PDB file of C-alpha atoms in Angstrom:
ATOM      1  CA  MET A   1      18.839  16.859  46.011  1.00 43.00           C
ATOM      2  CA  ASP A   2      18.302  20.228  47.718  1.00 40.00           C
ATOM      3  CA  CYS A   3      14.559  21.090  47.941  1.00 38.00           C
ATOM      4  CA  SER A   4      15.077  24.573  46.527  1.00 34.00           C
ATOM      5  CA  LYS A   5      16.962  23.152  43.535  1.00 33.00           C
ATOM      6  CA  LYS A   6      14.297  20.499  43.010  1.00 32.00           C
ATOM      7  CA  THR A   7      11.569  23.148  43.088  1.00 33.00           C
ATOM      8  CA  PHE A   8      13.580  25.267  40.668  1.00 33.00           C
ATOM      9  CA  ILE A   9      13.929  22.383  38.173  1.00 32.00           C
ATOM     10  CA  ASN A  10      10.295  21.343  38.547  1.00 39.00           C
ATOM     11  CA  SER A  11       9.183  24.905  37.876  1.00 39.00           C
ATOM     12  CA  TYR A  12      11.228  25.032  34.696  1.00 37.00           C
ATOM     13  CA  PHE A  13       9.961  21.628  33.607  1.00 39.00           C
ATOM     14  CA  GLN A  14       6.369  22.782  34.166  1.00 43.00           C
ATOM     15  CA  LEU A  15       7.088  25.926  32.168  1.00 40.00           C
ATOM     16  CA  PHE A  16       8.515  23.927  29.264  1.00 41.00           C
ATOM     17  CA  SER A  17       5.620  21.470  29.434  1.00 44.00           C
ATOM     18  CA  PHE A  18       3.184  24.370  29.275  1.00 44.00           C
ATOM     19  CA  LEU A  19       4.989  25.842  26.279  1.00 45.00           C
ATOM     20  CA  VAL A  20       4.981  22.517  24.440  1.00 44.00           C
ATOM     21  CA  GLY A  21       1.310  21.978  25.220  1.00 49.00           C
ATOM     22  CA  PHE A  22       0.485  25.458  23.990  1.00 46.00           C
ATOM     23  CA  LEU A  23       2.516  25.038  20.808  1.00 47.00           C
ATOM     24  CA  LEU A  24       1.027  21.619  20.096  1.00 45.00           C
ATOM     25  CA  ASN A  25      -2.450  23.082  20.401  1.00 49.00           C
ATOM     26  CA  PHE A  26      -1.432  25.898  18.056  1.00 44.00           C
ATOM     27  CA  VAL A  27      -0.060  23.461  15.496  1.00 44.00           C
ATOM     28  CA  LEU A  28      -3.177  21.305  15.598  1.00 40.00           C
ATOM     29  CA  CYS A  29      -5.290  24.386  14.973  1.00 44.00           C
ATOM     30  CA  HIS A  30      -3.122  25.985  12.295  1.00 45.00           C
ATOM     31  CA  GLY A  31      -1.262  23.047  10.752  1.00 48.00           C
ATOM     32  CA  GLN A  32       2.078  24.865  10.483  1.00 53.00           C
ATOM     33  CA  ILE A  33       5.146  25.452  12.621  1.00 55.00           C
ATOM     34  CA  SER A  34       7.121  28.682  12.477  1.00 58.00           C
ATOM     35  CA  GLU A  35      10.873  28.886  13.005  1.00 62.00           C
ATOM     36  CA  LYS A  36      10.338  30.384  16.469  1.00 52.00           C
ATOM     37  CA  GLU A  37       7.990  27.538  17.485  1.00 54.00           C
ATOM     38  CA  ARG A  38      10.473  25.021  16.125  1.00 53.00           C
ATOM     39  CA  ASP A  39      13.165  26.592  18.313  1.00 53.00           C
ATOM     40  CA  TYR A  40      10.930  26.182  21.384  1.00 44.00           C
ATOM     41  CA  TYR A  41      10.568  22.453  20.665  1.00 47.00           C
ATOM     42  CA  LEU A  42      14.328  22.109  20.259  1.00 46.00           C
ATOM     43  CA  LEU A  43      14.876  24.015  23.503  1.00 42.00           C
ATOM     44  CA  PHE A  44      12.524  21.624  25.286  1.00 40.00           C
ATOM     45  CA  ASP A  45      14.367  18.594  23.896  1.00 48.00           C
ATOM     46  CA  ASP A  46      17.719  20.092  24.925  1.00 52.00           C
ATOM     47  CA  PHE A  47      16.411  20.813  28.419  1.00 39.00           C
ATOM     48  CA  ILE A  48      15.196  17.300  29.266  1.00 39.00           C
ATOM     49  CA  GLY A  49      17.300  15.407  26.698  1.00 47.00           C
ATOM     50  CA  VAL A  50      15.732  13.876  23.612  1.00 50.00           C
ATOM     51  CA  ASP A  51      16.600  10.437  25.029  1.00 53.00           C
ATOM     52  CA  ASN A  52      14.284  11.186  27.978  1.00 48.00           C
ATOM     53  CA  THR A  53      11.316  12.036  25.770  1.00 61.00           C
ATOM     54  CA  ASN A  54       8.735   9.616  24.408  1.00 79.00           C
ATOM     55  CA  LEU A  55      10.529   9.438  21.071  1.00 85.00           C
ATOM     56  CA  TYR A  56      12.793   6.524  21.946  1.00 83.00           C
ATOM     57  CA  GLN A  57      10.048   3.928  21.683  1.00 82.00           C
ATOM     58  CA  GLY A  58      10.446   1.181  19.139  1.00 88.00           C
ATOM     59  CA  VAL A  59      12.015  -2.117  18.197  1.00 92.00           C
ATOM     60  CA  LEU A  60      15.749  -2.599  17.760  1.00 92.00           C
ATOM     61  CA  TYR A  61      16.393  -2.655  14.025  1.00 94.00           C
ATOM     62  CA  VAL A  62      18.203  -5.641  12.541  1.00 92.00           C
ATOM     63  CA  LYS A  63      19.243  -5.524   8.886  1.00 93.00           C
ATOM     64  CA  GLU A  64      17.024  -7.897   6.932  1.00 93.00           C
ATOM     65  CA  TYR A  65      18.342  -7.742   3.376  1.00 96.00           C
ATOM     66  CA  ARG A  66      21.754  -8.189   1.826  1.00 94.00           C
ATOM     67  CA  THR A  67      22.412  -5.280  -0.531  1.00 95.00           C
ATOM     68  CA  ILE A  68      25.656  -4.324  -2.252  1.00 93.00           C
ATOM     69  CA  ASN A  69      24.860  -1.111  -4.116  1.00 94.00           C
ATOM     70  CA  GLU A  70      22.728   2.025  -3.927  1.00 95.00           C
ATOM     71  CA  ASN A  71      19.578   0.109  -4.883  1.00 97.00           C
ATOM     72  CA  THR A  72      18.250  -0.410  -1.364  1.00 98.00           C
ATOM     73  CA  GLN A  73      14.781  -0.345   0.154  1.00 98.00           C
ATOM     74  CA  PHE A  74      15.313   3.133   1.590  1.00 98.00           C
ATOM     75  CA  PHE A  75      14.022   6.475   0.384  1.00 98.00           C
ATOM     76  CA  ARG A  76      16.653   8.425  -1.567  1.00 95.00           C
ATOM     77  CA  SER A  77      19.674   6.977   0.240  1.00 95.00           C
ATOM     78  CA  ASP A  78      20.957   4.137   2.402  1.00 95.00           C
ATOM     79  CA  ASP A  79      22.420   6.818   4.686  1.00 96.00           C
ATOM     80  CA  PHE A  80      20.545   8.463   7.522  1.00 98.00           C
ATOM     81  CA  LEU A  81      19.013  11.745   6.412  1.00 98.00           C
ATOM     82  CA  SER A  82      18.088  14.834   8.390  1.00 97.00           C
ATOM     83  CA  GLY A  83      14.435  15.078   9.309  1.00 97.00           C
ATOM     84  CA  SER A  84      11.676  15.706  11.822  1.00 97.00           C
ATOM     85  CA  ILE A  85       8.704  13.749  13.097  1.00 97.00           C
ATOM     86  CA  ASP A  86       5.318  14.195  14.743  1.00 97.00           C
ATOM     87  CA  TYR A  87       5.381  11.286  17.194  1.00 94.00           C
ATOM     88  CA  ASN A  88       2.661  10.685  19.778  1.00 92.00           C
ATOM     89  CA  GLY A  89       1.473  14.260  19.296  1.00 91.00           C
ATOM     90  CA  GLN A  90       4.935  15.725  19.944  1.00 91.00           C
ATOM     91  CA  MET A  91       7.191  17.356  17.361  1.00 92.00           C
ATOM     92  CA  TYR A  92      10.891  16.384  17.203  1.00 93.00           C
ATOM     93  CA  PHE A  93      13.483  18.048  14.984  1.00 94.00           C
ATOM     94  CA  ASP A  94      17.063  17.545  13.789  1.00 93.00           C
ATOM     95  CA  LEU A  95      16.837  13.762  13.779  1.00 95.00           C
ATOM     96  CA  ASP A  96      18.675  11.139  11.730  1.00 96.00           C
ATOM     97  CA  LEU A  97      16.011   9.159   9.882  1.00 98.00           C
ATOM     98  CA  LYS A  98      15.655   6.448   7.258  1.00 98.00           C
ATOM     99  CA  TYR A  99      12.391   5.673   5.505  1.00 99.00           C
ATOM    100  CA  ASP A 100      12.121   2.014   4.485  1.00 98.00           C
ATOM    101  CA  VAL A 101       9.810   2.333   1.486  1.00 99.00           C
ATOM    102  CA  TYR A 102       9.546  -1.409   0.848  1.00 98.00           C
ATOM    103  CA  ASN A 103       8.291  -2.208   4.366  1.00 98.00           C
ATOM    104  CA  ASP A 104       6.780   1.243   4.965  1.00 98.00           C
ATOM    105  CA  GLU A 105       8.673   1.713   8.231  1.00 98.00           C
ATOM    106  CA  LEU A 106      10.579   4.642   9.730  1.00 98.00           C
ATOM    107  CA  LEU A 107      13.975   4.122  11.358  1.00 98.00           C
ATOM    108  CA  LEU A 108      15.635   6.423  13.885  1.00 96.00           C
ATOM    109  CA  LYS A 109      19.329   6.619  14.717  1.00 95.00           C
ATOM    110  CA  ILE A 110      19.790   6.715  18.484  1.00 90.00           C
ATOM    111  CA  ILE A 111      22.217   9.289  19.841  1.00 80.00           C
ATOM    112  CA  GLN A 112      25.445   7.882  21.295  1.00 74.00           C
ATOM    113  CA  LYS A 113      24.802   8.989  24.870  1.00 76.00           C
ATOM    114  CA  ALA A 114      21.633   6.882  24.796  1.00 67.00           C
ATOM    115  CA  GLY A 115      23.496   3.816  23.583  1.00 72.00           C
ATOM    116  CA  GLY A 116      23.612   4.275  19.823  1.00 82.00           C
ATOM    117  CA  GLY A 117      22.137   1.862  17.313  1.00 90.00           C
ATOM    118  CA  THR A 118      18.926   2.085  15.297  1.00 95.00           C
ATOM    119  CA  ILE A 119      15.294   1.532  16.228  1.00 95.00           C
ATOM    120  CA  LYS A 120      12.214   0.952  14.131  1.00 96.00           C
ATOM    121  CA  LEU A 121       9.662   3.401  15.498  1.00 96.00           C
ATOM    122  CA  PHE A 122       6.166   2.247  16.395  1.00 96.00           C
ATOM    123  CA  LYS A 123       4.293   3.058  13.225  1.00 96.00           C
ATOM    124  CA  GLU A 124       0.952   3.665  14.928  1.00 95.00           C
ATOM    125  CA  ASN A 125       2.501   6.562  16.873  1.00 96.00           C
ATOM    126  CA  ILE A 126       3.683   8.421  13.768  1.00 97.00           C
ATOM    127  CA  GLU A 127       1.381  11.156  12.502  1.00 98.00           C
ATOM    128  CA  SER A 128       3.800  12.520   9.913  1.00 98.00           C
ATOM    129  CA  PHE A 129       7.480  13.007   9.217  1.00 99.00           C
ATOM    130  CA  GLU A 130       9.759  15.119   7.045  1.00 98.00           C
ATOM    131  CA  ILE A 131      12.969  13.848   5.524  1.00 98.00           C
ATOM    132  CA  GLU A 132      15.266  16.001   3.395  1.00 94.00           C
ATOM    133  CA  GLY A 133      12.427  18.484   2.868  1.00 95.00           C
ATOM    134  CA  ARG A 134       9.941  15.830   1.740  1.00 98.00           C
ATOM    135  CA  VAL A 135       6.814  15.447   3.890  1.00 98.00           C
ATOM    136  CA  PHE A 136       4.975  12.168   4.512  1.00 99.00           C
ATOM    137  CA  GLU A 137       1.684  11.725   6.336  1.00 99.00           C
ATOM    138  CA  GLN A 138       0.129   8.530   7.604  1.00 98.00           C
ATOM    139  CA  ILE A 139      -3.298   7.894   6.093  1.00 98.00           C
ATOM    140  CA  TYR A 140      -6.025   5.803   7.676  1.00 95.00           C
ATOM    141  CA  ALA A 141      -8.862   5.206   5.232  1.00 94.00           C
ATOM    142  CA  GLU A 142     -11.084   2.256   4.370  1.00 92.00           C
ATOM    143  CA  SER A 143     -10.495   2.832   0.669  1.00 89.00           C
ATOM    144  CA  LEU A 144      -6.670   2.743   0.934  1.00 94.00           C
ATOM    145  CA  PRO A 145      -3.920   0.656   2.515  1.00 94.00           C
ATOM    146  CA  THR A 146      -2.825   2.284   5.766  1.00 95.00           C
ATOM    147  CA  GLY A 147       0.636   3.767   5.456  1.00 98.00           C
ATOM    148  CA  PHE A 148       2.849   6.737   4.687  1.00 99.00           C
ATOM    149  CA  TYR A 149       2.005   8.897   1.678  1.00 99.00           C
ATOM    150  CA  GLU A 150       4.140  11.757   0.411  1.00 99.00           C
ATOM    151  CA  VAL A 151       2.471  15.170   0.233  1.00 99.00           C
ATOM    152  CA  LEU A 152       2.881  16.648  -3.254  1.00 99.00           C
ATOM    153  CA  VAL A 153       0.302  19.457  -3.219  1.00 98.00           C
ATOM    154  CA  LYS A 154      -1.575  20.845  -0.229  1.00 98.00           C
ATOM    155  CA  ASN A 155      -3.935  23.787  -0.445  1.00 97.00           C
ATOM    156  CA  ALA A 156      -7.273  25.057   0.836  1.00 95.00           C
ATOM    157  CA  PHE A 157      -9.216  22.675  -1.413  1.00 96.00           C
ATOM    158  CA  PHE A 158      -7.433  19.334  -1.451  1.00 98.00           C
ATOM    159  CA  THR A 159      -4.231  17.396  -0.793  1.00 98.00           C
ATOM    160  CA  LEU A 160      -2.450  15.342  -3.436  1.00 99.00           C
ATOM    161  CA  TYR A 161      -0.416  12.383  -2.178  1.00 99.00           C
ATOM    162  CA  ALA A 162       1.932   9.862  -3.746  1.00 99.00           C
ATOM    163  CA  LYS A 163       2.383   6.353  -2.376  1.00 99.00           C
ATOM    164  CA  ARG A 164       5.999   5.423  -3.009  1.00 98.00           C
ATOM    165  CA  VAL A 165       6.765   1.859  -4.069  1.00 98.00           C
ATOM    166  CA  LYS A 166       9.906  -0.288  -4.075  1.00 98.00           C
ATOM    167  CA  LYS A 167      10.152  -3.689  -5.757  1.00 98.00           C
ATOM    168  CA  LYS A 168      12.567  -6.353  -4.528  1.00 98.00           C
ATOM    169  CA  PHE A 169      14.620  -8.560  -6.829  1.00 97.00           C
ATOM    170  CA  GLU A 170      16.928 -11.405  -5.882  1.00 95.00           C
ATOM    171  CA  ARG A 171      20.184 -11.230  -7.820  1.00 95.00           C
ATOM    172  CA  LYS A 172      22.802 -13.930  -8.258  1.00 92.00           C
ATOM    173  CA  ASP A 173      26.460 -13.218  -8.853  1.00 84.00           C
ATOM    174  CA  THR A 174      29.204 -14.964  -6.935  1.00 86.00           C
ATOM    175  CA  PHE A 175      26.654 -14.805  -4.120  1.00 91.00           C
ATOM    176  CA  ILE A 176      22.976 -13.966  -3.718  1.00 95.00           C
ATOM    177  CA  PHE A 177      21.935 -10.407  -2.851  1.00 96.00           C
ATOM    178  CA  ASP A 178      18.819  -8.236  -2.909  1.00 97.00           C
ATOM    179  CA  GLU A 179      18.214  -5.227  -5.080  1.00 97.00           C
ATOM    180  CA  PHE A 180      15.364  -2.742  -4.812  1.00 98.00           C
ATOM    181  CA  LEU A 181      14.086  -0.642  -7.688  1.00 98.00           C
ATOM    182  CA  ASP A 182      11.486   2.117  -7.711  1.00 97.00           C
ATOM    183  CA  GLY A 183       8.018   0.957  -8.673  1.00 97.00           C
ATOM    184  CA  ARG A 184       5.256   3.081 -10.136  1.00 95.00           C
ATOM    185  CA  SER A 185       3.858   5.470  -7.535  1.00 97.00           C
ATOM    186  CA  GLU A 186       0.143   5.563  -6.827  1.00 97.00           C
ATOM    187  CA  TYR A 187      -1.593   8.934  -6.504  1.00 98.00           C
ATOM    188  CA  VAL A 188      -4.295   9.753  -4.000  1.00 98.00           C
ATOM    189  CA  LEU A 189      -6.419  12.863  -3.629  1.00 98.00           C
ATOM    190  CA  CYS A 190      -8.060  13.952  -0.391  1.00 98.00           C
ATOM    191  CA  TYR A 191     -11.036  16.052  -1.470  1.00 97.00           C
ATOM    192  CA  THR A 192     -14.223  16.874   0.488  1.00 94.00           C
ATOM    193  CA  ASN A 193     -12.871  14.709   3.336  1.00 93.00           C
ATOM    194  CA  LYS A 194     -12.638  11.628   1.122  1.00 95.00           C
ATOM    195  CA  TYR A 195      -9.579   9.781  -0.152  1.00 97.00           C
ATOM    196  CA  VAL A 196      -9.722   8.798  -3.809  1.00 97.00           C
ATOM    197  CA  LEU A 197      -7.158   6.733  -5.708  1.00 97.00           C
ATOM    198  CA  LEU A 198      -6.450   8.460  -9.019  1.00 97.00           C
ATOM    199  CA  LYS A 199      -6.357   5.457 -11.323  1.00 94.00           C
ATOM    200  CA  SER A 200      -7.201   7.210 -14.577  1.00 94.00           C
ATOM    201  CA  LYS A 201      -8.522  10.363 -16.200  1.00 95.00           C
ATOM    202  CA  LYS A 202     -12.035   9.096 -15.504  1.00 96.00           C
ATOM    203  CA  SER A 203     -11.451   9.097 -11.747  1.00 96.00           C
ATOM    204  CA  ILE A 204     -10.351  12.749 -11.938  1.00 97.00           C
ATOM    205  CA  THR A 205     -13.202  13.965 -14.151  1.00 97.00           C
ATOM    206  CA  GLY A 206     -15.552  12.109 -11.808  1.00 96.00           C
ATOM    207  CA  LEU A 207     -14.361  14.323  -8.963  1.00 97.00           C
ATOM    208  CA  PHE A 208     -14.395  17.524 -11.003  1.00 97.00           C
ATOM    209  CA  PRO A 209     -17.037  17.123 -13.743  1.00 96.00           C
ATOM    210  CA  GLU A 210     -17.310  20.899 -14.111  1.00 96.00           C
ATOM    211  CA  PHE A 211     -13.688  20.971 -15.320  1.00 96.00           C
ATOM    212  CA  LYS A 212     -13.932  17.989 -17.659  1.00 96.00           C
ATOM    213  CA  ASN A 213     -13.050  19.955 -20.797  1.00 96.00           C
ATOM    214  CA  ASP A 214      -9.998  21.501 -19.165  1.00 96.00           C
ATOM    215  CA  ILE A 215      -8.856  18.109 -17.830  1.00 97.00           C
ATOM    216  CA  ASN A 216      -9.254  16.538 -21.272  1.00 96.00           C
ATOM    217  CA  GLU A 217      -7.219  19.344 -22.813  1.00 96.00           C
ATOM    218  CA  TYR A 218      -4.436  18.849 -20.261  1.00 96.00           C
ATOM    219  CA  TYR A 219      -4.292  15.130 -21.037  1.00 95.00           C
ATOM    220  CA  ARG A 220      -4.115  15.796 -24.770  1.00 95.00           C
ATOM    221  CA  LYS A 221      -1.220  18.217 -24.386  1.00 94.00           C
ATOM    222  CA  VAL A 222       0.961  16.506 -21.772  1.00 93.00           C
ATOM    223  CA  ASN A 223      -0.149  12.879 -21.614  1.00 88.00           C
ATOM    224  CA  TRP A 224       3.421  11.883 -22.568  1.00 88.00           C
ATOM    225  CA  ARG A 225       4.548  12.909 -19.079  1.00 88.00           C
ATOM    226  CA  THR A 226       2.598  10.012 -17.550  1.00 87.00           C
ATOM    227  CA  LYS A 227       5.447   7.778 -18.732  1.00 86.00           C
ATOM    228  CA  THR A 228       8.430   9.982 -17.929  1.00 91.00           C
ATOM    229  CA  ASP A 229       7.393  12.238 -15.029  1.00 95.00           C
ATOM    230  CA  THR A 230       4.276  11.011 -13.252  1.00 96.00           C
ATOM    231  CA  ASP A 231       4.811  13.326 -10.275  1.00 97.00           C
ATOM    232  CA  GLY A 232       5.097  16.365 -12.521  1.00 97.00           C
ATOM    233  CA  PHE A 233       2.061  15.308 -14.538  1.00 97.00           C
ATOM    234  CA  HIS A 234      -0.210  14.980 -11.496  1.00 98.00           C
ATOM    235  CA  ILE A 235       1.156  18.101  -9.795  1.00 98.00           C
ATOM    236  CA  GLY A 236       0.616  20.159 -12.948  1.00 97.00           C
ATOM    237  CA  LEU A 237      -2.927  18.873 -13.372  1.00 97.00           C
ATOM    238  CA  MET A 238      -3.919  19.497  -9.763  1.00 98.00           C
ATOM    239  CA  LYS A 239      -2.369  22.980  -9.781  1.00 97.00           C
ATOM    240  CA  ARG A 240      -4.525  23.707 -12.803  1.00 96.00           C
ATOM    241  CA  ILE A 241      -7.630  22.444 -11.018  1.00 97.00           C
ATOM    242  CA  GLU A 242      -6.686  24.478  -7.923  1.00 97.00           C
ATOM    243  CA  ILE A 243      -6.767  27.653 -10.017  1.00 96.00           C
ATOM    244  CA  GLN A 244     -10.189  26.715 -11.373  1.00 95.00           C
ATOM    245  CA  LEU A 245     -11.519  25.997  -7.888  1.00 96.00           C
ATOM    246  CA  SER A 246     -10.162  29.266  -6.491  1.00 94.00           C
ATOM    247  CA  ASN A 247     -12.209  31.113  -9.100  1.00 91.00           C
ATOM    248  CA  THR A 248     -15.436  29.222  -8.476  1.00 87.00           C
ATOM    249  CA  LYS A 249     -15.551  27.873  -4.917  1.00 75.00           C
ATOM    250  CA  LYS A 250     -14.816  28.762  -1.327  1.00 67.00           C
ATOM    251  CA  PRO A 251     -11.896  26.983   0.344  1.00 67.00           C
ATOM    252  CA  LEU A 252     -12.793  23.664   1.973  1.00 61.00           C
ATOM    253  CA  VAL A 253      -9.911  23.729   4.466  1.00 55.00           C
ATOM    254  CA  LYS A 254      -9.447  26.524   6.989  1.00 42.00           C
TER     255      LYS A 254
END
């Protein structure tokens, strides 16, 4: 390669590396990515090729279960869904992803020019991912199983998560196949830098004793939703507590 061309490419690569480093630092400080910043990441991936980034690290995925209908181990659909991922401290967008809820693993469809196929990404490298507008973060805490938890509510005071569950059943027809059905989600609250499993009303009033009367009232009025819409029940309750906190306390998260 001509030296001048090599210098030209190296200069551009250094420029893109600087931009990505700057944007990553910004994201870590502010926790959000604007559309313009997202475009910079995509431009970087286009420049060097997403197949040349650190994203393509994982184990070749081999189908483990025999399923015949829409009741699979995957989140929302057996098809690949559009999403993004924070992998090894780098953001990647416009990916084809599958979230295996049963095994708590994330699958990535490899682009054809890189050989095609599907890989199971190294879980320890995944900070968070978004799939079809739903955000999941990996939680490491002594009080909880390590894994991916969906973000339901995130504000200056706390974050409410849901741990999605799939249950496997072996079915017998003319042949044996597997079927996966949604289990009951578990709800976790990150408050004052601690993760707490919300097992009952008592666990919530224990965190917010000053709002005990309001919490009791909420349970009396909408307790029926705990059987039909557990997400909506917990989101509604925590939104109510958020309003109370905003009137009485300073934000805990900057």
